[in-house]
PDB file of C-alpha atoms in Angstrom:
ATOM      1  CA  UNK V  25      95.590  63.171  81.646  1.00  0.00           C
ATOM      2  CA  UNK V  26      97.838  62.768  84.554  1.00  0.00           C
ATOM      3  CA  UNK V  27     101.288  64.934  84.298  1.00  0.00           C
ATOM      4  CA  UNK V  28     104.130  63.421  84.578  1.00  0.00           C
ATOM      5  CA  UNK V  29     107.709  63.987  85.213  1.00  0.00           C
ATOM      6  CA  UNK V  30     111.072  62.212  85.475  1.00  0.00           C
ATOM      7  CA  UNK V  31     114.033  62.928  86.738  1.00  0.00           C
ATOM      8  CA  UNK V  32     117.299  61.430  87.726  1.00  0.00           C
ATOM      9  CA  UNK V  33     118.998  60.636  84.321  1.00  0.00           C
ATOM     10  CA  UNK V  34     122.413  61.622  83.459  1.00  0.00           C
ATOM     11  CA  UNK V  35     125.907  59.934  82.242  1.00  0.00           C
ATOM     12  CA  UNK V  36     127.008  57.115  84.231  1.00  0.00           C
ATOM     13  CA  UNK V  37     130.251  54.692  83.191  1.00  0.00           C
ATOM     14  CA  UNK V  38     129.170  50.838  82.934  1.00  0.00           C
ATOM     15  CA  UNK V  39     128.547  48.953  85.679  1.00  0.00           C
ATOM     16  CA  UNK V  40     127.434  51.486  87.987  1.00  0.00           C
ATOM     17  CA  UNK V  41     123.781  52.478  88.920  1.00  0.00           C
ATOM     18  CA  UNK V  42     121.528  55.251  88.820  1.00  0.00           C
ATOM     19  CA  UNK V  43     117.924  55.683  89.781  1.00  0.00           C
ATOM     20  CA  UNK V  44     114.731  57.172  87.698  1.00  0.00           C
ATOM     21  CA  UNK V  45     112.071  59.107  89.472  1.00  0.00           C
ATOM     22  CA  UNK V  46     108.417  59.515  87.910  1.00  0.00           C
ATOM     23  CA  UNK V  47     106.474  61.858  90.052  1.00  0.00           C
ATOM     24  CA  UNK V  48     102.768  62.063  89.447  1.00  0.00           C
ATOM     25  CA  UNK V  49     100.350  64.895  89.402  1.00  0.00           C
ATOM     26  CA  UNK V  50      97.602  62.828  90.300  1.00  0.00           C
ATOM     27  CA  UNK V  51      97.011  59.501  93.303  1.00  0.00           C
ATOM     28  CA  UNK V  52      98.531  56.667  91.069  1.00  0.00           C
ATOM     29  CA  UNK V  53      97.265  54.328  94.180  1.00  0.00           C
ATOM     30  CA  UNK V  54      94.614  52.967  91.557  1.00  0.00           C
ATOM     31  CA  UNK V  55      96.296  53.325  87.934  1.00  0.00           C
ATOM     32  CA  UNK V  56      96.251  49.758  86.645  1.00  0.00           C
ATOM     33  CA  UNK V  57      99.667  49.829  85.396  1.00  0.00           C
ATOM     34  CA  UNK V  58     102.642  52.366  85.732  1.00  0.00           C
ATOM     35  CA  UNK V  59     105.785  51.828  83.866  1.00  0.00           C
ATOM     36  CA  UNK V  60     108.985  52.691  82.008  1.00  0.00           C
ATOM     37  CA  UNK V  61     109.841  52.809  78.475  1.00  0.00           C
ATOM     38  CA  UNK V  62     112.752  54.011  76.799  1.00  0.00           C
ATOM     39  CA  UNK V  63     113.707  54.845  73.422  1.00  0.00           C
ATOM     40  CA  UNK V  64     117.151  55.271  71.309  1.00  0.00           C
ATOM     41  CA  UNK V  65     117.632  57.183  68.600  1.00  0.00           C
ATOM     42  CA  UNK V  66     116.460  55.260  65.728  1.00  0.00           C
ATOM     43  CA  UNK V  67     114.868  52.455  67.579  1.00  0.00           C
ATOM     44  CA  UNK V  68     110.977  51.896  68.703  1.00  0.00           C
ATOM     45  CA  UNK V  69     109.929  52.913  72.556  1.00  0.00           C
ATOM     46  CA  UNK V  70     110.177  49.707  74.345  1.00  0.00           C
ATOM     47  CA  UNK V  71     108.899  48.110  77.607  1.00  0.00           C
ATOM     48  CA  UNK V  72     111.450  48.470  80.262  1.00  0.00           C
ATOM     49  CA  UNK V  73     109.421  47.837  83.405  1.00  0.00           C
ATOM     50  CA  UNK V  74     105.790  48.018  84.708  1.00  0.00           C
ATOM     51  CA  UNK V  75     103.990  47.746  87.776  1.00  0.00           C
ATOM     52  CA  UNK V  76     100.447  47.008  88.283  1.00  0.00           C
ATOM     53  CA  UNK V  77      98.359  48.980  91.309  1.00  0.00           C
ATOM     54  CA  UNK V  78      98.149  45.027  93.036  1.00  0.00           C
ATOM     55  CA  UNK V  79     102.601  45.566  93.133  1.00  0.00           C
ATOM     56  CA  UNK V  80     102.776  42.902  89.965  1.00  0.00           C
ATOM     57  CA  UNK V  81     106.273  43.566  88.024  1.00  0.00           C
ATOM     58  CA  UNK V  82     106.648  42.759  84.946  1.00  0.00           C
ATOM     59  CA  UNK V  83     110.426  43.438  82.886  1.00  0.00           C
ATOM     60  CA  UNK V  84     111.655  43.562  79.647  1.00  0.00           C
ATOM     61  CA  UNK V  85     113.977  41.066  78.446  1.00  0.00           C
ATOM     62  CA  UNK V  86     116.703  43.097  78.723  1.00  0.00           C
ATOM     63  CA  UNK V  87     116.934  44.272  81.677  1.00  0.00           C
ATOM     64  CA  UNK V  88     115.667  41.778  83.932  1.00  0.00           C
ATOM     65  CA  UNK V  89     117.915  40.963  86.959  1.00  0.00           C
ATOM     66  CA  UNK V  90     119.208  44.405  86.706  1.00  0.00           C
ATOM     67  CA  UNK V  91     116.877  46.864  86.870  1.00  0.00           C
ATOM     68  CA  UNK V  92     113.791  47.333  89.667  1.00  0.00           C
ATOM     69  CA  UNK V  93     110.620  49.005  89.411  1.00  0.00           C
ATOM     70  CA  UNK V  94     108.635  49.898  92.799  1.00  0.00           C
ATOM     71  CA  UNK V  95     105.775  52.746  93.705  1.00  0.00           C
ATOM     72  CA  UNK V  96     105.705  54.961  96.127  1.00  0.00           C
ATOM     73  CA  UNK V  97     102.185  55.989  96.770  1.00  0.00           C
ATOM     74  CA  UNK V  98     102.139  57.946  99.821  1.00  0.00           C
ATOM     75  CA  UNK V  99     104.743  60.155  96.756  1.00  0.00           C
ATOM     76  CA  UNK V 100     102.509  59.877  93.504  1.00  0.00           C
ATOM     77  CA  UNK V 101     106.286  58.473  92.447  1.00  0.00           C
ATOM     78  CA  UNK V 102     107.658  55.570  90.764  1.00  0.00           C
ATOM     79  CA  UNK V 103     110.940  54.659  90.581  1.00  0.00           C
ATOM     80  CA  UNK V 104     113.473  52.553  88.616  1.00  0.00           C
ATOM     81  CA  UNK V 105     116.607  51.313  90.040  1.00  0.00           C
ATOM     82  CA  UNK V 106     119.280  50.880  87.163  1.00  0.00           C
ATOM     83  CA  UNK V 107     121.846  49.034  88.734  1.00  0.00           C
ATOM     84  CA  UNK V 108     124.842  47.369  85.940  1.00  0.00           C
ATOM     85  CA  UNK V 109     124.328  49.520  83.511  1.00  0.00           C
ATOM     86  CA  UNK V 110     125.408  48.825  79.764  1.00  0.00           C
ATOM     87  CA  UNK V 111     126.215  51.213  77.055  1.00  0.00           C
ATOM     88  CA  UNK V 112     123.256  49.883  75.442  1.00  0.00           C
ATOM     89  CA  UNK V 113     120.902  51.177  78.335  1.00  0.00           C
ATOM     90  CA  UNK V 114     121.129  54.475  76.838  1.00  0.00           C
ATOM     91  CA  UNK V 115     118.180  55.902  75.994  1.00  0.00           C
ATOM     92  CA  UNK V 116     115.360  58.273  76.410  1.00  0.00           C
ATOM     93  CA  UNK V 117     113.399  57.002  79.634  1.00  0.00           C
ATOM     94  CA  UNK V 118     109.640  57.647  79.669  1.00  0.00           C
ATOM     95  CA  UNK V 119     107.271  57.088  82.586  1.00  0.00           C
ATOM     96  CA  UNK V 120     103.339  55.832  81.454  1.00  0.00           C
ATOM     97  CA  UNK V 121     100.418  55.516  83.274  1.00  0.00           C
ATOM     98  CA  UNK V 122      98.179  53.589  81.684  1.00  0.00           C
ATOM     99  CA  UNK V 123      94.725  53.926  83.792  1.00  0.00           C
ATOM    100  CA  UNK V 124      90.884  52.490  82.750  1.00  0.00           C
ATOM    101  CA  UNK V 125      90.105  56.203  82.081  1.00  0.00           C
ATOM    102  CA  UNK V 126      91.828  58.873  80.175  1.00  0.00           C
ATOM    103  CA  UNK V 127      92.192  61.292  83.276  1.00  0.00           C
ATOM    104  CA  UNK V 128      94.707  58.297  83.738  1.00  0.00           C
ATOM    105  CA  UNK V 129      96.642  58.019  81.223  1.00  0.00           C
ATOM    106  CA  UNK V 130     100.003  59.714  79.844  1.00  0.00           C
ATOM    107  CA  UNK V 131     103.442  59.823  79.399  1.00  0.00           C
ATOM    108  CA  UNK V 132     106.112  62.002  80.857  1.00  0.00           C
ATOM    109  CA  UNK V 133     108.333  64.082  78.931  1.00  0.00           C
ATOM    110  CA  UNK V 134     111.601  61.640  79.601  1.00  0.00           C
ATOM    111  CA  UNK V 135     115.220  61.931  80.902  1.00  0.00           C
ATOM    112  CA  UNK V 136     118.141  60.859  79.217  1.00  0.00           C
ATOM    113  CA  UNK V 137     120.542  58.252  80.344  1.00  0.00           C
ATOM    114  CA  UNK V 138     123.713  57.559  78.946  1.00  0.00           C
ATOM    115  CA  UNK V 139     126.035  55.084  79.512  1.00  0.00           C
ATOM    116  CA  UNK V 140     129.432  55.256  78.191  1.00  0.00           C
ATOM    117  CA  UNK V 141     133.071  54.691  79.118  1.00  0.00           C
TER     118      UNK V 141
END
């Protein structure tokens, strides 16, 4: 499996921003899809954002207009741009790769964000 490990959460007030980092142990050039899911306490993981290795986006419902997904693969790093942030953002963030083989695949060990007043 690739390792993998964010950073950047915290506690931000709404409206402001704040930016997830997903640094990769392995080239994520060719991973099919990276992403970001995140998961509240007593709700399922959802999608937040993915990106395929061709730069394709693709955004949950949610947060769509708000938040931005982009690669960085000179870094092994993907990133997510959080920008007007609701208390209902807050979650556990995870970062995926999801790869054609298992040496591609896995999920980092998250970072929190909360957002609260």
């Amino acid at each position: 499996q690739v390792q993998l490990v964010e950073s950047g959460g915290g506690l931000v007030q709404p409206g402001e921003s704040l930016r997830l980092s997903c640094a990769a142990s392995r080239s994520i050039r060719n991973i099919f899809s990276m992403g970001w899911y995140r998961q509240a306490p007593g709700k399922q993981r959802e999608l937040v954002a993915t990106i395929t290795s061709g730069g394709s986006t693709n955004y949950g419902d949610s947060v769509k207009g708000r938040f931005t997904i982009s690669r960085d693969n000179a870094k092994n790093t993907i990133y997510l741009q959080m920008n007007s942030l609701k208390p209902e953002d807050t979650a556990v963030y995870y970062c995926n790769a999801n790869g054609a083989i298992i040496e591609y695949r896995g999920w980092g060990q998250g970072t929190q964000v909360t957002v609260s007043s």
